[in-house]
């Protein structure tokens, strides 16, 4: 059985998934945004709804999967509405070693100036960019936080850039969703770094985001880390992609068995 990491994003409207290039390329080659981390975004959406006490269909949520790969998803009433990754996982925010968005004209320019083939440029953008490329030392946030406290300028710059891109996507998706009821942090950095969560939420007070410092810094489990009066609930939810895959597989097996026993058909 295969569970596609893109399937959660199939509900995106054309205004989210189309690129502004000739429409024929979409028709001919299906060049469009597909999005990734769908299994993770789907899982944390369900858990967030449980924490907020009502089904996901009631909420607009912004889910931030921040690990070595990073993606942000705007979830509108239980469905993916927009997401930061694209045709490939290279798009969107700054990641551990991936560049995220950049002006596409940078690519031929780099080829020309550095004498690189296009596959070499792709290798640079996928494996030598992001936190690693900017800092020059590591793609691990733990190293960069430590080094920046010791005065390593490029580590500090890498963290600032990383946080700034996530901050921008939250603002973008607040606009796409006409506001948000909740922001979710998940994956390696999102679950484990109160410092990064705090930096991302700084300057979102105007939009109703008020972190509870105590809840942010303490605890390991699924929890709300915004204050009781914060209009936007901020949540930390350890992701669990395996359980989603297991449930999907179970659902398919059960449906298959029911069908082969003729139960579905007799039930009309
Ligand atoms: P993932 O791709 O979800 O496995 O996340 C991996 C990334 O999580 C690593 O590259 C680290 O940067 C980050 N990470 C893991 N543990 C911590 C932690 N305790 N504090 C900050 N970042 C962490």
GROMACS .gro file of N, CA, C and O in nm, residues 49-102:
model
  216
   49UNK      N    1  -0.753   2.012   1.651
   49UNK     CA    2  -0.898   2.023   1.668
   49UNK      C    3  -0.939   1.961   1.802
   49UNK      O    4  -1.023   2.016   1.874
   50UNK      N    5  -0.876   1.848   1.837
   50UNK     CA    6  -0.907   1.785   1.967
   50UNK      C    7  -0.868   1.879   2.081
   50UNK      O    8  -0.944   1.897   2.176
   51UNK      N    9  -0.749   1.940   2.070
   51UNK     CA   10  -0.705   2.032   2.176
   51UNK      C   11  -0.798   2.154   2.187
   51UNK      O   12  -0.818   2.208   2.294
   52UNK      N   13  -0.853   2.195   2.071
   52UNK     CA   14  -0.940   2.313   2.069
   52UNK      C   15  -1.086   2.278   2.097
   52UNK      O   16  -1.171   2.368   2.106
   53UNK      N   17  -1.113   2.149   2.107
   53UNK     CA   18  -1.244   2.105   2.156
   53UNK      C   19  -1.357   2.100   2.055
   53UNK      O   20  -1.473   2.084   2.092
   54UNK      N   21  -1.325   2.114   1.926
   54UNK     CA   22  -1.430   2.103   1.823
   54UNK      C   23  -1.371   2.040   1.697
   54UNK      O   24  -1.250   2.044   1.678
   55UNK      N   25  -1.453   1.986   1.606
   55UNK     CA   26  -1.398   1.925   1.484
   55UNK      C   27  -1.321   2.026   1.398
   55UNK      O   28  -1.350   2.147   1.402
   56UNK      N   29  -1.226   1.974   1.321
   56UNK     CA   30  -1.139   2.059   1.239
   56UNK      C   31  -1.217   2.146   1.140
   56UNK      O   32  -1.169   2.252   1.099
   57UNK      N   33  -1.339   2.103   1.104
   57UNK     CA   34  -1.422   2.178   1.008
   57UNK      C   35  -1.460   2.317   1.061
   57UNK      O   36  -1.509   2.401   0.987
   58UNK      N   37  -1.435   2.340   1.190
   58UNK     CA   38  -1.470   2.470   1.250
   58UNK      C   39  -1.356   2.572   1.242
   58UNK      O   40  -1.375   2.688   1.275
   59UNK      N   41  -1.237   2.526   1.203
   59UNK     CA   42  -1.120   2.613   1.223
   59UNK      C   43  -1.041   2.645   1.097
   59UNK      O   44  -1.035   2.565   1.003
   60UNK      N   45  -0.979   2.765   1.102
   60UNK     CA   46  -0.873   2.799   1.005
   60UNK      C   47  -0.743   2.783   1.082
   60UNK      O   48  -0.727   2.840   1.191
   61UNK      N   49  -0.652   2.703   1.026
   61UNK     CA   50  -0.528   2.673   1.097
   61UNK      C   51  -0.406   2.695   1.008
   61UNK      O   52  -0.415   2.681   0.886
   62UNK      N   53  -0.295   2.731   1.071
   62UNK     CA   54  -0.168   2.739   0.998
   62UNK      C   55  -0.074   2.638   1.062
   62UNK      O   56  -0.041   2.649   1.181
   63UNK      N   57  -0.038   2.537   0.984
   63UNK     CA   58   0.044   2.428   1.037
   63UNK      C   59   0.188   2.445   0.990
   63UNK      O   60   0.215   2.454   0.870
   64UNK      N   61   0.281   2.453   1.087
   64UNK     CA   62   0.423   2.473   1.054
   64UNK      C   63   0.499   2.346   1.086
   64UNK      O   64   0.523   2.315   1.204
   65UNK      N   65   0.534   2.270   0.982
   65UNK     CA   66   0.616   2.150   0.997
   65UNK      C   67   0.761   2.197   0.981
   65UNK      O   68   0.806   2.227   0.871
   66UNK      N   69   0.832   2.205   1.095
   66UNK     CA   70   0.969   2.261   1.090
   66UNK      C   71   1.068   2.154   1.136
   66UNK      O   72   1.090   2.133   1.256
   67UNK      N   73   1.123   2.083   1.039
   67UNK     CA   74   1.228   1.985   1.067
   67UNK      C   75   1.346   2.021   0.980
   67UNK      O   76   1.371   2.141   0.958
   68UNK      N   77   1.417   1.921   0.930
   68UNK     CA   78   1.522   1.952   0.833
   68UNK      C   79   1.456   2.002   0.704
   68UNK      O   80   1.500   2.098   0.643
   69UNK      N   81   1.346   1.936   0.664
   69UNK     CA   82   1.259   1.992   0.560
   69UNK      C   83   1.154   2.076   0.631
   69UNK      O   84   1.114   2.044   0.743
   70UNK      N   85   1.111   2.185   0.568
   70UNK     CA   86   1.016   2.274   0.634
   70UNK      C   87   0.901   2.306   0.538
   70UNK      O   88   0.926   2.339   0.422
   71UNK      N   89   0.778   2.294   0.587
   71UNK     CA   90   0.666   2.344   0.506
   71UNK      C   91   0.557   2.401   0.596
   71UNK      O   92   0.540   2.357   0.709
   72UNK      N   93   0.489   2.500   0.542
   72UNK     CA   94   0.379   2.565   0.614
   72UNK      C   95   0.253   2.542   0.532
   72UNK      O   96   0.256   2.553   0.409
   73UNK      N   97   0.143   2.506   0.599
   73UNK     CA   98   0.017   2.482   0.528
   73UNK      C   99  -0.096   2.564   0.588
   73UNK      O  100  -0.110   2.572   0.710
   74UNK      N  101  -0.173   2.625   0.498
   74UNK     CA  102  -0.295   2.694   0.539
   74UNK      C  103  -0.408   2.593   0.531
   74UNK      O  104  -0.433   2.536   0.423
   75UNK      N  105  -0.474   2.566   0.644
   75UNK     CA  106  -0.582   2.466   0.648
   75UNK      C  107  -0.714   2.539   0.672
   75UNK      O  108  -0.730   2.610   0.771
   76UNK      N  109  -0.805   2.520   0.577
   76UNK     CA  110  -0.932   2.592   0.584
   76UNK      C  111  -1.044   2.493   0.611
   76UNK      O  112  -1.074   2.410   0.528
   77UNK      N  113  -1.099   2.501   0.730
   77UNK     CA  114  -1.213   2.416   0.769
   77UNK      C  115  -1.189   2.268   0.735
   77UNK      O  116  -1.271   2.204   0.668
   78UNK      N  117  -1.075   2.217   0.777
   78UNK     CA  118  -1.046   2.074   0.765
   78UNK      C  119  -0.975   2.032   0.637
   78UNK      O  120  -0.945   1.914   0.619
   79UNK      N  121  -0.951   2.128   0.546
   79UNK     CA  122  -0.887   2.093   0.418
   79UNK      C  123  -0.766   2.182   0.391
   79UNK      O  124  -0.768   2.300   0.426
   80UNK      N  125  -0.666   2.122   0.323
   80UNK     CA  126  -0.550   2.203   0.283
   80UNK      C  127  -0.594   2.306   0.179
   80UNK      O  128  -0.660   2.273   0.081
   81UNK      N  129  -0.557   2.431   0.203
   81UNK     CA  130  -0.599   2.540   0.114
   81UNK      C  131  -0.480   2.598   0.039
   81UNK      O  132  -0.493   2.646  -0.073
   82UNK      N  133  -0.364   2.593   0.101
   82UNK     CA  134  -0.241   2.638   0.036
   82UNK      C  135  -0.125   2.581   0.115
   82UNK      O  136  -0.138   2.552   0.235
   83UNK      N  137  -0.011   2.563   0.047
   83UNK     CA  138   0.105   2.511   0.118
   83UNK      C  139   0.232   2.564   0.053
   83UNK      O  140   0.231   2.604  -0.064
   84UNK      N  141   0.341   2.566   0.132
   84UNK     CA  142   0.459   2.638   0.084
   84UNK      C  143   0.546   2.559  -0.013
   84UNK      O  144   0.612   2.617  -0.098
   85UNK      N  145   0.549   2.425  -0.002
   85UNK     CA  146   0.628   2.348  -0.097
   85UNK      C  147   0.555   2.341  -0.230
   85UNK      O  148   0.436   2.371  -0.237
   86UNK      N  149   0.624   2.302  -0.338
   86UNK     CA  150   0.564   2.316  -0.469
   86UNK      C  151   0.556   2.189  -0.550
   86UNK      O  152   0.508   2.085  -0.501
   87UNK      N  153   0.603   2.196  -0.675
   87UNK     CA  154   0.615   2.078  -0.761
   87UNK      C  155   0.712   1.980  -0.696
   87UNK      O  156   0.696   1.858  -0.707
   88UNK      N  157   0.811   2.036  -0.627
   88UNK     CA  158   0.909   1.956  -0.552
   88UNK      C  159   0.920   2.016  -0.412
   88UNK      O  160   0.871   2.127  -0.388
   89UNK      N  161   0.990   1.946  -0.322
   89UNK     CA  162   1.004   2.000  -0.186
   89UNK      C  163   1.105   2.115  -0.174
   89UNK      O  164   1.133   2.161  -0.066
   90UNK      N  165   1.155   2.163  -0.287
   90UNK     CA  166   1.256   2.269  -0.282
   90UNK      C  167   1.195   2.407  -0.253
   90UNK      O  168   1.264   2.498  -0.206
   91UNK      N  169   1.066   2.420  -0.281
   91UNK     CA  170   1.003   2.553  -0.271
   91UNK      C  171   0.963   2.590  -0.128
   91UNK      O  172   0.954   2.504  -0.041
   92UNK      N  173   0.939   2.720  -0.110
   92UNK     CA  174   0.884   2.769   0.017
   92UNK      C  175   0.986   2.839   0.103
   92UNK      O  176   1.061   2.924   0.054
   93UNK      N  177   0.988   2.802   0.230
   93UNK     CA  178   1.074   2.872   0.327
   93UNK      C  179   1.218   2.818   0.325
   93UNK      O  180   1.245   2.714   0.265
   94UNK      N  181   1.306   2.887   0.393
   94UNK     CA  182   1.444   2.841   0.411
   94UNK      C  183   1.441   2.711   0.493
   94UNK      O  184   1.369   2.701   0.591
   95UNK      N  185   1.518   2.610   0.451
   95UNK     CA  186   1.518   2.480   0.523
   95UNK      C  187   1.659   2.448   0.570
   95UNK      O  188   1.749   2.532   0.560
   96UNK      N  189   1.679   2.325   0.620
   96UNK     CA  190   1.811   2.284   0.668
   96UNK      C  191   1.918   2.303   0.561
   96UNK      O  192   2.017   2.373   0.582
   97UNK      N  193   1.894   2.239   0.445
   97UNK     CA  194   1.992   2.251   0.336
   97UNK      C  195   1.928   2.299   0.205
   97UNK      O  196   1.997   2.316   0.105
   98UNK      N  197   1.795   2.318   0.203
   98UNK     CA  198   1.728   2.364   0.080
   98UNK      C  199   1.707   2.516   0.086
   98UNK      O  200   1.677   2.570   0.193
   99UNK      N  201   1.713   2.576  -0.032
   99UNK     CA  202   1.705   2.722  -0.040
   99UNK      C  203   1.565   2.777  -0.012
   99UNK      O  204   1.552   2.888   0.036
  100UNK      N  205   1.461   2.700  -0.048
  100UNK     CA  206   1.328   2.759  -0.050
  100UNK      C  207   1.316   2.850  -0.172
  100UNK      O  208   1.398   2.840  -0.265
  101UNK      N  209   1.216   2.940  -0.172
  101UNK     CA  210   1.190   3.026  -0.289
  101UNK      C  211   1.307   3.116  -0.323
  101UNK      O  212   1.373   3.168  -0.234
  102UNK      N  213   1.328   3.134  -0.451
  102UNK     CA  214   1.420   3.237  -0.498
  102UNK      C  215   1.379   3.277  -0.639
  102UNK      O  216   1.300   3.207  -0.702
   0.00000   0.00000   0.00000
